[in-house]
Each structure stands twice: as structure tokens, then as C-alpha cells.
Amino acid sequence: MTTASTATDKNRVIIFDTTLRDGEQSPGASMNLEEKLRIAQTLENMGVDVIEAGFPIASVGDFEAVREISKTVKNSTVCGLARATKGDIERCAEAIKPAERARIHTFISTSPLHMKYKLQMDPEKVFEKVKESVTYARNFTDDVEWSAEDGSRTERDFLARCVEAAIASGATTINIPDTVGYALPHEFSDLIRFLYNTVPNIDKAIISVHCHNDLGLAVANSLAAVDAGARQVECTINGLGERAGNAAMEEVIMALRTRADLLPYTHGVQTEHIIKASRLVSTITGFTVQPNKAIVGKNAFAHESGIHQDGMLKNAETYEIMTPESVGLTESKLVMGKHSGRHAFKEKLKDLGYDLGDNAINDAFVRFKELADKKKDVFDEDIVALVDDEVLRTNDHIQLEKLEILCGTEHQPPKATLSLNVDGNVAECAATGSGPVDAAFNAIKELVPHEAILQLYQVHAVTNGTDAQAEVTVRLEENGRTVNGQAADTDTMVSSVKAYVNALNKLIDKREKTSPDALSA
Ligand code: KIV
Ligand code: ZN
């Protein structure tokens, strides 16, 4: 978090997280209000300085999310995105009003290509818009960030003029995005140095960078920019974001921590929270993390080859440049069995970073007992899946009452009989399909007719063993609205149906809140 002492530390890098804005722009990565609040809470707890909570003009859902996050987050600055128009800026100002520290982030494209084809404006018109938008935003908050969209492909002299004008108009942060992930590290650092050496009032603002990963260089470009003087890095958890994504926060901060010898910069993020944040974002969005992904991949700290294992046993530093503990990876622990008490369970939740009310603890405890009856060993990961499953189920119009599946080599075709409670009315039906999942989903469609298209059906085992819980993600799309449903259960078919039902509940919720043609930046 930016405090009086850190603000004076010239080597302090501000970590600006845009998982909830740029991250959510990844096709399929949509999140509902409760999910965004949970992620914002996690980001605040980890010490992120600025949380870009959304693009308030884009939809009612975005506006509400930014406003609710502004009400709950106390230590991080809450930021909303706005194009260079009065309407955008006013809507953004309204959404961030409740925040203790509020930022308006306004942007306009400055590259010849974007000005000509996207904006259809000549450079002088864009230049005027820069001044107008920043000046207008300053009526609502002292903390205004201005971004030159497609900054890395902008003519340098024009970029320097715009930056100078934005600062003179009151921008306190100047963001230079590599919007299309085109820059190379030495080229990008040279651009940042050029701005430092050319813009006369540059010392009045913090330079920020926002790098996309189209060439896999987002983190490298961000770090090169920091070395050239940038003091804010915009990034996302797991590198989520448009196309190939944004710079991954976990990679940026672990590079700063691990290579402090050559990167002598400080930041306020507690790296031990990384794994929790990564898992939360992955569960909510259904975007699984590839096993070999740096820092947060399942294999990032696994040592398979005999030679490596031997070296590790002799001295962990032979093959480990950072410890698993430094990113919050603890050994998979056996938690408790069915005889464990409520008090021990409550302590375990605290250890895992959950701060739940009494009712939620009671509900989770009942489910824990049910799980311990079905599954011999209950691990930390099981508790996380179980609590997430519980917390993510809110305002359910539709609930699963009963499910029976008939399938296998002797039964043709597979058949699902299920009953659902829809707003208090219980109805049952049976349907067939090409497999048990297809049959069950067909039965749901008969009971709750809808046109949504199934975009993703994904199953992953929470732990090892055939009695592992199956964590299922179902992504549905209807008229441009996308939702992700999740559920976990030791019975894969039960979690599949619950995940589909969860997605339908979210869709119903979303129908009420968003217009189908929601904008993205
Ligand atoms: O990539 C980009 O240029 C952006 C801006 C809106 C900052 O996301
Ligand atoms: Zn972006």
C-alpha cells in the first residue's frame, strides 16, 4: 500500500492489479459481484497498492462491482477505468466515490494506427482530449492516471507532448501501455528513458507500465521499464488478460524478490499470498494454470529427475532459486478425519486464510463432516475446494435435489434422472444422452429451458487418489453474456450437475444486471 513513508522511497514500485478489469476482458473470464469482492479482498490482504476494479461505464454489473469494492476495500487505492469522455469519467467518479483512496484512470489511443482507424481523430484532436479528460477527472479526485493506449507504437515526440500535457493538466500517474505486446525489453526501457529525459515536468508524476504478453515478453518488458525508472507496474494474477494476457503479478514480484541483487526495488506485496490468490482466480474464472507456469504452476517447485532430487536433498539451493514457502506453497497436509471437532476446523480455516462468519463456518463444518465420511484423508486442498464451493453458492434460484445416473457398457443409452428445486417448486425428469454428463445436462435443459451454449466443461481432481473431489467448471454463454459455474464433490456427476446449475443461477442473476453489449477497453 502507498503510505507516507513508501511514497518517499524512490525505489518503491507500486503494484497496480488489473485482474478485475483487463483480466476480466479475457473471453470467458467473467466474474460476478461476490467473486470480484473476494478477489479484491485477497488483493488487499496481499498488499496490492492499487486495485483496478472495473470499467464502470461498460455495464451495470461493472459499475456495481467498482462501487461495492470501493465500499469494502480500505487499504488499497480503488481505481476505475474511463475513456476520454465526460460520460465515462462521471460514471467512474460515481462508482469510486465511496473509496477511501480513489483513482480515475482515463485513457486515449495515441498511435498513428489507433488515431486514424480506431478513433478517426487527428493528433491535435487527441491532444485536446488528453488535456480535457485529465482536467475533468481532477474535479473528482486528486489521484488521476492517464494512459496513452498503444503507447509503445506511438511516435515519440507526440507521446512526449501528450505526457507533458497530461501532467500539466493534473495527472499524477502516466501509464505507457504496450497494448499489443509488440515491444522488446531494450526498446521499451529506451522509451521510458526517453520520456524521463525529454518531458520537462516528468518529475511531477509516477511513470507506470502496462504490458501485454503477445510475444511472451510482458514481464521482461515491465522489469526493463522499472530499471529505466518506471515506478508502477500494472499486472494481473496468473497473467490473465486480453489475448495472451498481461504481465503476471506473481512473476514480477518474485523476480524483484529473487533478483534483488540486480533489481534493488521494493514493493508492498506479501509474496506468501501468491498461491492463494492464484488458486482463487483460477477457480473463479475456470482458467486453469498450466503445470509448468512460472511461480504458480503445479510443477513450478516439483523436482522429478533423480539427479535433481539428489541435489535437492544435499542442498535445496542446487535447483531452487526461491522457496515454495515464499509463495505460500505449504506441504499438502492431512487435515483431520471425521472425528475432528468444530474448533479444530475453525482454526484450520483461519490457517488457510478464511475469515468466515459463524453461519458460514457451521455450513462448511457440516459439509466437511459429510466429506470426511466419504473420503478417508481430508487435505488442505479439500477444505479450500469445499469452502469455495459453499461461498460461491449465493441467491440460488435453482438447486439440485436428487440425481441418479444409469450408464456403462450394459445400459444404452446413458440415462440421467434428476430433480431440481426451481424457486421452491420441485420437478423431476429423465433424459438420455451420448454419455452420463450429456444425459444429465439434457435433463437440466428440459426442466429449465434455455438457449445458453456450453462453452467449457472441465474437471480437475483436487487431490490424488480415486476418492478425490472432482472440481468442475461449466462455462455458459447466452447473448454475449458469459458465466462460469463451479462445484466440487467426490462424485464427479454430482459436481458436474451442480456446476451447471451454478452457471445457470449466475446467468439468471446476470440477465437482470447487464446489457448484452457491454463494452471492454
Ligand atoms: O492495454 C491497454 O492499453 C489498456 C489500457 C486501457 C490501459 O488496457
Ligand atoms: Zn491492457
XYZ file of C-alpha atoms and ligand atoms in Angstrom:
530
model
C 0.000 0.000 0.000
C 1.219 3.520 -0.653
C 1.909 5.153 2.702
C 3.660 8.415 3.536
C 6.973 6.603 4.075
C 6.785 4.441 0.956
C 5.763 7.391 -1.188
C 9.130 8.963 -0.459
C 11.081 5.779 -1.240
C 12.411 6.419 -4.724
C 12.878 2.712 -5.362
C 9.396 1.687 -4.321
C 7.444 0.026 -7.152
C 3.679 0.486 -6.946
C 1.851 -2.729 -7.772
C -1.336 -1.988 -9.715
C -3.523 -5.043 -10.217
C -5.958 -5.136 -13.130
C -7.224 -8.727 -12.801
C -10.748 -7.402 -12.284
C -10.636 -5.137 -15.356
C -8.155 -6.214 -18.047
C -8.198 -9.763 -16.640
C -11.949 -9.958 -16.877
C -11.718 -8.896 -20.524
C -10.297 -12.345 -21.380
C -13.049 -14.117 -23.293
C -14.837 -16.380 -20.807
C -13.240 -14.955 -17.647
C -16.336 -13.209 -16.398
C -16.931 -12.902 -12.665
C -19.942 -11.907 -10.630
C -20.076 -9.334 -7.855
C -19.395 -11.737 -4.973
C -16.448 -13.225 -6.836
C -14.980 -9.806 -7.615
C -15.332 -8.817 -3.967
C -13.490 -11.945 -2.872
C -10.668 -11.285 -5.307
C -10.453 -7.615 -4.269
C -10.282 -8.676 -0.617
C -7.489 -11.113 -1.419
C -5.562 -8.442 -3.342
C -5.942 -6.002 -0.469
C -4.769 -8.617 2.041
C -1.696 -9.324 -0.051
C -0.706 -5.658 -0.012
C -1.501 -4.620 -3.578
C -1.293 -0.818 -3.838
C -3.927 -0.159 -6.489
C -6.847 -2.378 -7.492
C -8.371 -1.566 -10.871
C -11.851 -2.801 -10.061
C -13.536 -2.361 -13.442
C -14.745 -0.089 -16.222
C -17.882 1.479 -14.715
C -19.442 2.750 -17.965
C -19.193 -0.728 -19.523
C -22.222 -2.255 -17.793
C -24.394 -2.049 -14.697
C -22.537 -5.075 -13.330
C -19.162 -3.340 -13.765
C -20.436 -0.163 -12.127
C -21.823 -2.071 -9.139
C -18.643 -4.080 -8.729
C -16.464 -0.948 -8.675
C -18.837 0.725 -6.220
C -19.050 -2.252 -3.843
C -15.282 -2.792 -3.937
C -14.877 0.933 -3.192
C -17.036 0.476 -0.104
C -15.186 -2.528 1.270
C -11.506 -2.044 0.401
C -9.780 0.235 2.914
C -6.034 -0.083 2.434
C -5.567 -0.249 -1.330
C -6.459 2.518 -3.762
C -9.540 1.579 -5.802
C -9.360 2.598 -9.430
C -11.950 2.723 -12.215
C -11.278 2.969 -15.938
C -12.785 5.676 -18.158
C -12.362 6.688 -21.788
C -11.644 10.339 -22.506
C -15.285 11.430 -22.340
C -17.269 13.284 -19.699
C -19.858 10.487 -19.513
C -17.238 7.825 -18.808
C -15.430 9.974 -16.259
C -18.634 10.919 -14.402
C -19.778 7.292 -14.219
C -16.350 6.268 -12.980
C -16.282 9.063 -10.390
C -19.690 7.964 -9.119
C -18.557 4.350 -8.786
C -15.334 5.104 -6.869
C -16.918 7.776 -4.655
C -17.179 5.563 -1.518
C -13.498 4.584 -1.669
C -11.100 5.806 0.961
C -8.453 6.208 -1.760
C -9.981 6.602 -5.200
C -8.337 6.849 -8.599
C -9.727 7.650 -12.043
C -7.776 6.025 -14.868
C -8.567 7.733 -18.145
C -7.074 6.726 -21.471
C -6.995 7.502 -25.171
C -5.061 5.991 -28.071
C -2.052 7.933 -29.281
C -0.501 5.749 -32.002
C -0.958 6.772 -35.664
C -2.765 3.489 -36.361
C -5.225 3.786 -33.498
C -5.869 7.501 -34.026
C -6.583 7.030 -37.722
C -8.596 3.803 -37.719
C -9.963 3.314 -34.227
C -10.642 6.878 -33.113
C -10.804 8.528 -36.542
C -9.339 11.638 -34.963
C -6.359 13.683 -35.976
C -3.495 14.010 -33.487
C -4.410 17.578 -32.473
C -7.923 16.480 -31.540
C -6.469 13.635 -29.466
C -4.073 16.087 -27.821
C -7.008 18.325 -26.835
C -8.879 15.296 -25.457
C -5.896 14.385 -23.270
C -5.982 17.812 -21.626
C -9.782 17.950 -21.358
C -10.184 14.459 -19.908
C -7.460 14.758 -17.284
C -8.631 18.245 -16.266
C -12.200 16.981 -15.970
C -11.192 13.894 -13.966
C -9.309 16.094 -11.492
C -12.667 17.642 -10.477
C -13.491 14.327 -8.781
C -10.206 13.133 -7.272
C -6.602 14.244 -6.868
C -5.446 10.815 -7.989
C -5.716 10.697 -11.782
C -3.890 8.259 -14.035
C -3.618 8.909 -17.733
C -2.789 6.172 -20.260
C -1.551 6.518 -23.826
C -3.180 3.461 -25.353
C -0.828 1.752 -27.824
C 1.904 3.907 -26.271
C 4.743 1.664 -27.431
C 3.747 2.231 -31.087
C 3.245 5.971 -30.673
C 5.562 8.499 -32.317
C 7.935 9.554 -29.587
C 7.613 13.318 -29.973
C 3.841 13.142 -29.920
C 3.915 10.818 -26.902
C 6.199 13.231 -25.036
C 3.870 16.152 -25.846
C 0.810 14.224 -24.610
C 2.589 13.107 -21.437
C 3.673 16.663 -20.669
C 0.137 17.959 -21.280
C -1.447 15.230 -19.137
C 0.879 16.064 -16.237
C 0.274 19.790 -16.662
C -3.473 19.076 -16.569
C -3.135 17.220 -13.270
C -2.322 13.560 -13.977
C -0.304 12.088 -11.111
C 0.434 8.780 -12.846
C 1.358 8.398 -16.504
C 0.875 4.923 -17.876
C 2.668 3.751 -21.008
C 0.966 0.589 -22.257
C 2.420 -1.906 -24.656
C -1.159 -2.584 -25.665
C -0.451 -5.174 -28.333
C 2.568 -6.817 -26.676
C 4.879 -5.673 -29.501
C 7.784 -4.110 -27.631
C 11.138 -5.710 -26.869
C 12.714 -5.158 -23.441
C 15.638 -2.936 -24.546
C 13.333 -0.936 -26.814
C 10.733 -0.436 -24.097
C 13.257 0.634 -21.459
C 14.697 3.051 -24.003
C 11.237 4.574 -24.462
C 10.848 5.079 -20.707
C 14.322 6.664 -20.512
C 13.439 8.907 -23.449
C 10.371 10.180 -21.577
C 12.450 10.811 -18.462
C 14.994 12.774 -20.437
C 12.543 14.680 -22.625
C 9.378 15.564 -20.721
C 10.152 18.691 -18.671
C 7.590 18.081 -15.891
C 8.119 14.292 -15.663
C 9.221 14.545 -12.014
C 5.650 15.566 -11.097
C 4.241 12.110 -11.955
C 4.927 8.425 -11.475
C 5.615 6.532 -14.687
C 3.668 3.319 -14.982
C 3.827 0.486 -17.490
C 1.136 -1.906 -18.670
C 2.495 -4.713 -20.812
C 0.620 -7.362 -22.756
C 2.111 -10.758 -23.366
C 1.609 -11.402 -27.096
C 5.301 -12.206 -27.563
C 5.702 -13.654 -24.074
C 7.641 -10.534 -23.030
C 5.197 -8.757 -20.712
C 7.144 -9.420 -17.518
C 10.534 -8.812 -19.144
C 9.294 -5.515 -20.579
C 7.834 -4.459 -17.227
C 11.087 -5.184 -15.385
C 13.162 -3.433 -18.051
C 10.898 -0.405 -17.648
C 11.356 -0.447 -13.869
C 15.099 -0.451 -14.382
C 14.665 2.595 -16.608
C 12.695 4.483 -13.954
C 9.068 3.295 -14.104
C 7.680 3.032 -10.590
C 4.296 1.447 -11.189
C 3.720 -1.938 -12.810
C 0.274 -2.939 -13.998
C -0.265 -6.665 -13.844
C -2.750 -9.453 -13.187
C -2.865 -12.648 -11.169
C -1.863 -15.639 -13.332
C -1.220 -13.182 -16.190
C -4.929 -13.157 -17.007
C -5.934 -10.572 -19.615
C -6.824 -9.744 -23.203
C -5.467 -12.216 -25.785
C -2.169 -13.617 -24.403
C -2.763 -11.734 -21.158
C -0.963 -9.127 -19.090
C 2.259 -9.216 -17.092
C 1.778 -11.830 -14.354
C 1.970 -10.221 -10.926
C 3.471 -13.302 -9.310
C 6.331 -13.299 -11.822
C 7.019 -9.586 -11.446
C 7.159 -9.637 -7.656
C 9.093 -12.896 -7.386
C 11.656 -11.589 -9.887
C 12.006 -8.463 -7.745
C 12.366 -10.579 -4.620
C 14.666 -13.248 -6.036
C 16.927 -10.920 -8.027
C 17.068 -8.073 -5.534
C 20.831 -8.115 -6.167
C 20.279 -6.651 -9.640
C 16.788 -5.236 -9.146
C 17.103 -3.161 -5.969
C 13.445 -2.130 -5.811
C 10.917 -2.513 -3.043
C 7.196 -3.249 -3.148
C 4.465 -3.886 -0.619
C 3.148 -7.273 -1.722
C 3.441 -10.198 0.665
C 4.583 -12.920 -1.668
C 3.321 -15.656 0.687
C -0.230 -14.868 -0.511
C 0.558 -15.655 -4.149
C -0.659 -19.249 -4.311
C -3.953 -18.482 -2.581
C -4.650 -15.604 -4.975
C -3.684 -17.691 -7.977
C -5.975 -20.563 -6.984
C -8.864 -18.239 -6.278
C -8.623 -16.514 -9.659
C -8.237 -19.827 -11.433
C -11.242 -21.396 -9.663
C -13.485 -18.400 -10.256
C -12.634 -17.915 -13.923
C -12.179 -21.570 -14.888
C -8.813 -20.586 -16.419
C -6.575 -23.398 -15.252
C -2.917 -22.639 -14.712
C -0.596 -24.640 -16.956
C 1.535 -27.064 -14.878
C 4.831 -25.514 -15.964
C 3.702 -21.898 -15.452
C 6.379 -19.920 -13.576
C 5.756 -19.476 -9.821
C 2.184 -20.825 -9.640
C 2.189 -23.882 -11.908
C 1.736 -27.258 -10.227
C 5.265 -28.268 -11.287
C 6.976 -24.957 -10.505
C 8.546 -26.448 -7.374
C 8.475 -30.157 -8.304
C 11.744 -31.963 -8.906
C 11.290 -35.072 -10.986
C 14.676 -36.198 -12.249
C 16.846 -38.336 -9.983
C 19.845 -36.034 -10.392
C 17.786 -33.011 -9.364
C 16.226 -34.829 -6.421
C 19.648 -35.914 -5.239
C 20.938 -32.343 -5.469
C 17.882 -31.032 -3.637
C 18.425 -33.464 -0.765
C 22.015 -32.303 -0.388
C 21.206 -28.598 -0.642
C 17.878 -27.174 -1.860
C 19.643 -24.210 -3.472
C 21.175 -26.520 -6.086
C 17.926 -26.410 -8.060
C 15.678 -23.989 -6.186
C 16.106 -20.227 -6.622
C 13.164 -19.453 -4.336
C 11.458 -21.496 -1.655
C 7.927 -22.881 -2.033
C 7.090 -21.211 1.298
C 7.985 -17.788 -0.112
C 4.994 -18.007 -2.470
C 2.725 -19.592 0.129
C 3.062 -23.167 -1.009
C 2.918 -25.390 2.033
C 3.183 -29.139 2.047
C -0.121 -30.793 1.334
C -1.242 -31.515 4.879
C -3.537 -34.187 6.148
C -6.162 -32.170 7.923
C -8.484 -34.175 10.030
C -10.755 -37.118 9.940
C -14.419 -37.478 10.687
C -13.799 -37.232 14.437
C -12.260 -33.784 14.250
C -14.132 -31.124 16.161
C -15.613 -27.796 15.168
C -12.917 -25.839 16.998
C -10.063 -27.539 15.126
C -11.942 -26.994 11.864
C -12.355 -23.288 12.641
C -8.619 -22.989 13.366
C -7.835 -24.734 10.081
C -9.995 -22.245 8.184
C -8.080 -19.405 9.817
C -4.759 -21.034 8.848
C -5.946 -21.264 5.262
C -6.753 -17.552 5.287
C -10.549 -17.728 5.505
C -12.357 -15.206 7.651
C -15.921 -16.557 7.693
C -18.904 -15.642 9.824
C -20.403 -18.181 12.269
C -23.157 -19.319 9.897
C -20.746 -19.921 7.046
C -18.410 -21.835 9.387
C -21.311 -24.024 10.551
C -22.368 -24.786 6.958
C -18.787 -25.561 5.949
C -18.357 -27.779 9.004
C -21.452 -29.831 8.100
C -20.043 -30.303 4.592
C -16.637 -31.181 5.997
C -18.220 -33.958 8.094
C -20.073 -35.267 5.035
C -16.820 -35.241 3.070
C -14.873 -36.965 5.848
C -17.490 -39.739 5.781
C -16.879 -40.327 2.066
C -13.166 -39.659 1.833
C -10.556 -41.278 4.063
C -7.990 -38.500 4.081
C -9.035 -34.880 4.007
C -6.288 -32.439 2.914
C -5.931 -28.668 2.937
C -6.873 -28.592 -0.758
C -10.126 -30.421 0.058
C -11.041 -27.803 2.635
C -10.279 -24.987 0.166
C -12.458 -26.623 -2.515
C -15.237 -27.264 -0.037
C -15.306 -23.719 1.339
C -15.058 -22.158 -2.131
C -17.944 -24.352 -3.223
C -20.005 -23.150 -0.262
C -19.107 -19.465 -0.572
C -19.752 -19.357 -4.324
C -23.341 -20.572 -3.927
C -25.431 -17.443 -3.382
C -29.019 -16.436 -4.170
C -29.702 -19.754 -5.856
C -32.961 -19.873 -7.818
C -32.221 -23.450 -8.856
C -30.975 -26.212 -6.589
C -30.188 -29.858 -7.181
C -32.430 -32.127 -5.108
C -31.685 -35.596 -6.438
C -29.605 -37.259 -9.156
C -29.486 -40.806 -10.460
C -27.333 -41.931 -13.350
C -27.515 -45.128 -15.325
C -24.556 -45.750 -17.592
C -21.895 -48.253 -18.521
C -21.431 -50.926 -21.155
C -24.764 -52.645 -20.384
C -27.009 -49.601 -20.464
C -27.729 -47.957 -23.794
C -28.065 -45.056 -23.942
C -26.874 -43.428 -20.691
C -29.754 -42.005 -18.701
C -29.996 -39.313 -16.011
C -32.958 -38.827 -13.694
C -32.809 -35.659 -11.711
C -34.998 -33.394 -9.697
C -34.434 -29.682 -9.311
C -35.941 -27.156 -6.963
C -36.697 -24.054 -9.027
C -37.786 -21.144 -6.832
C -39.450 -23.539 -4.384
C -41.106 -25.841 -6.949
C -39.618 -29.313 -7.223
C -39.786 -31.027 -10.616
C -38.280 -34.275 -11.857
C -37.387 -35.559 -15.291
C -35.292 -38.165 -17.053
C -33.201 -37.703 -20.197
C -30.720 -39.666 -22.244
C -27.504 -38.554 -23.886
C -24.307 -39.708 -25.517
C -22.724 -40.061 -22.078
C -23.782 -39.523 -18.468
C -22.757 -35.847 -18.468
C -24.659 -35.209 -21.697
C -27.705 -37.028 -20.311
C -27.639 -35.029 -17.063
C -27.219 -31.696 -18.865
C -30.089 -32.615 -21.224
C -32.291 -33.308 -18.202
C -31.435 -29.884 -16.749
C -32.364 -28.282 -20.086
C -35.750 -29.980 -20.031
C -36.502 -28.731 -16.534
C -35.075 -25.236 -17.089
C -35.385 -24.481 -20.816
C -32.681 -22.075 -22.027
C -30.639 -21.230 -25.114
C -27.256 -20.847 -23.425
C -24.352 -22.530 -25.182
C -21.960 -24.741 -23.253
C -18.524 -23.293 -23.936
C -16.476 -25.233 -21.425
C -16.836 -28.368 -19.338
C -13.731 -29.014 -17.291
C -12.960 -31.458 -14.491
C -9.940 -31.470 -12.262
C -9.085 -33.675 -9.295
C -8.462 -31.630 -6.147
C -6.038 -34.190 -4.666
C -4.527 -37.537 -5.623
C -6.461 -40.766 -5.248
C -9.640 -42.192 -6.716
C -11.663 -40.785 -3.829
C -10.518 -37.243 -4.689
C -13.063 -34.459 -5.019
C -13.772 -33.533 -8.620
C -13.772 -29.773 -9.140
C -15.900 -28.999 -12.184
C -16.178 -25.767 -14.171
C -19.040 -25.179 -16.598
C -18.955 -22.077 -18.806
C -22.215 -20.958 -20.418
C -22.729 -18.197 -22.948
C -26.028 -16.504 -23.774
C -26.342 -13.392 -25.958
C -22.764 -12.321 -25.314
C -23.015 -12.881 -21.569
C -20.607 -15.470 -20.184
C -20.699 -17.103 -16.765
C -18.602 -19.750 -15.045
C -20.230 -22.246 -12.711
C -18.176 -24.293 -10.276
C -18.748 -27.152 -7.872
C -16.720 -29.776 -6.040
C -17.813 -33.219 -4.865
C -16.338 -36.699 -4.550
C -18.965 -37.771 -7.098
C -17.964 -36.329 -10.481
C -21.545 -36.479 -11.788
C -22.915 -34.615 -8.771
C -20.291 -31.877 -9.115
C -20.938 -31.703 -12.878
C -24.656 -31.123 -12.370
C -24.050 -28.691 -9.502
C -21.556 -26.732 -11.625
C -24.089 -26.481 -14.480
C -26.798 -25.391 -12.055
C -24.391 -22.851 -10.530
C -23.718 -21.423 -14.003
C -27.461 -21.185 -14.710
C -28.022 -19.358 -11.413
C -25.310 -16.884 -12.333
C -26.813 -16.414 -15.784
C -30.204 -15.597 -14.288
C -28.516 -13.107 -11.982
C -26.589 -11.582 -14.857
C -29.627 -11.287 -17.124
C -31.058 -8.926 -14.534
C -27.919 -6.816 -14.255
C -26.172 -6.413 -17.605
C -26.853 -5.280 -21.084
C -25.634 -7.822 -23.650
C -23.489 -5.311 -25.494
C -21.240 -4.480 -22.547
C -18.081 -2.589 -23.512
C -14.486 -3.524 -22.987
C -11.439 -1.259 -23.183
O -3.777 -2.432 -22.928
C -4.120 -1.245 -22.779
O -3.665 -0.339 -23.468
C -5.121 -0.974 -21.764
C -5.392 0.461 -21.466
C -6.840 0.716 -21.288
C -4.588 0.884 -20.276
O -5.647 -1.875 -21.160
Zn -4.483 -3.758 -21.357
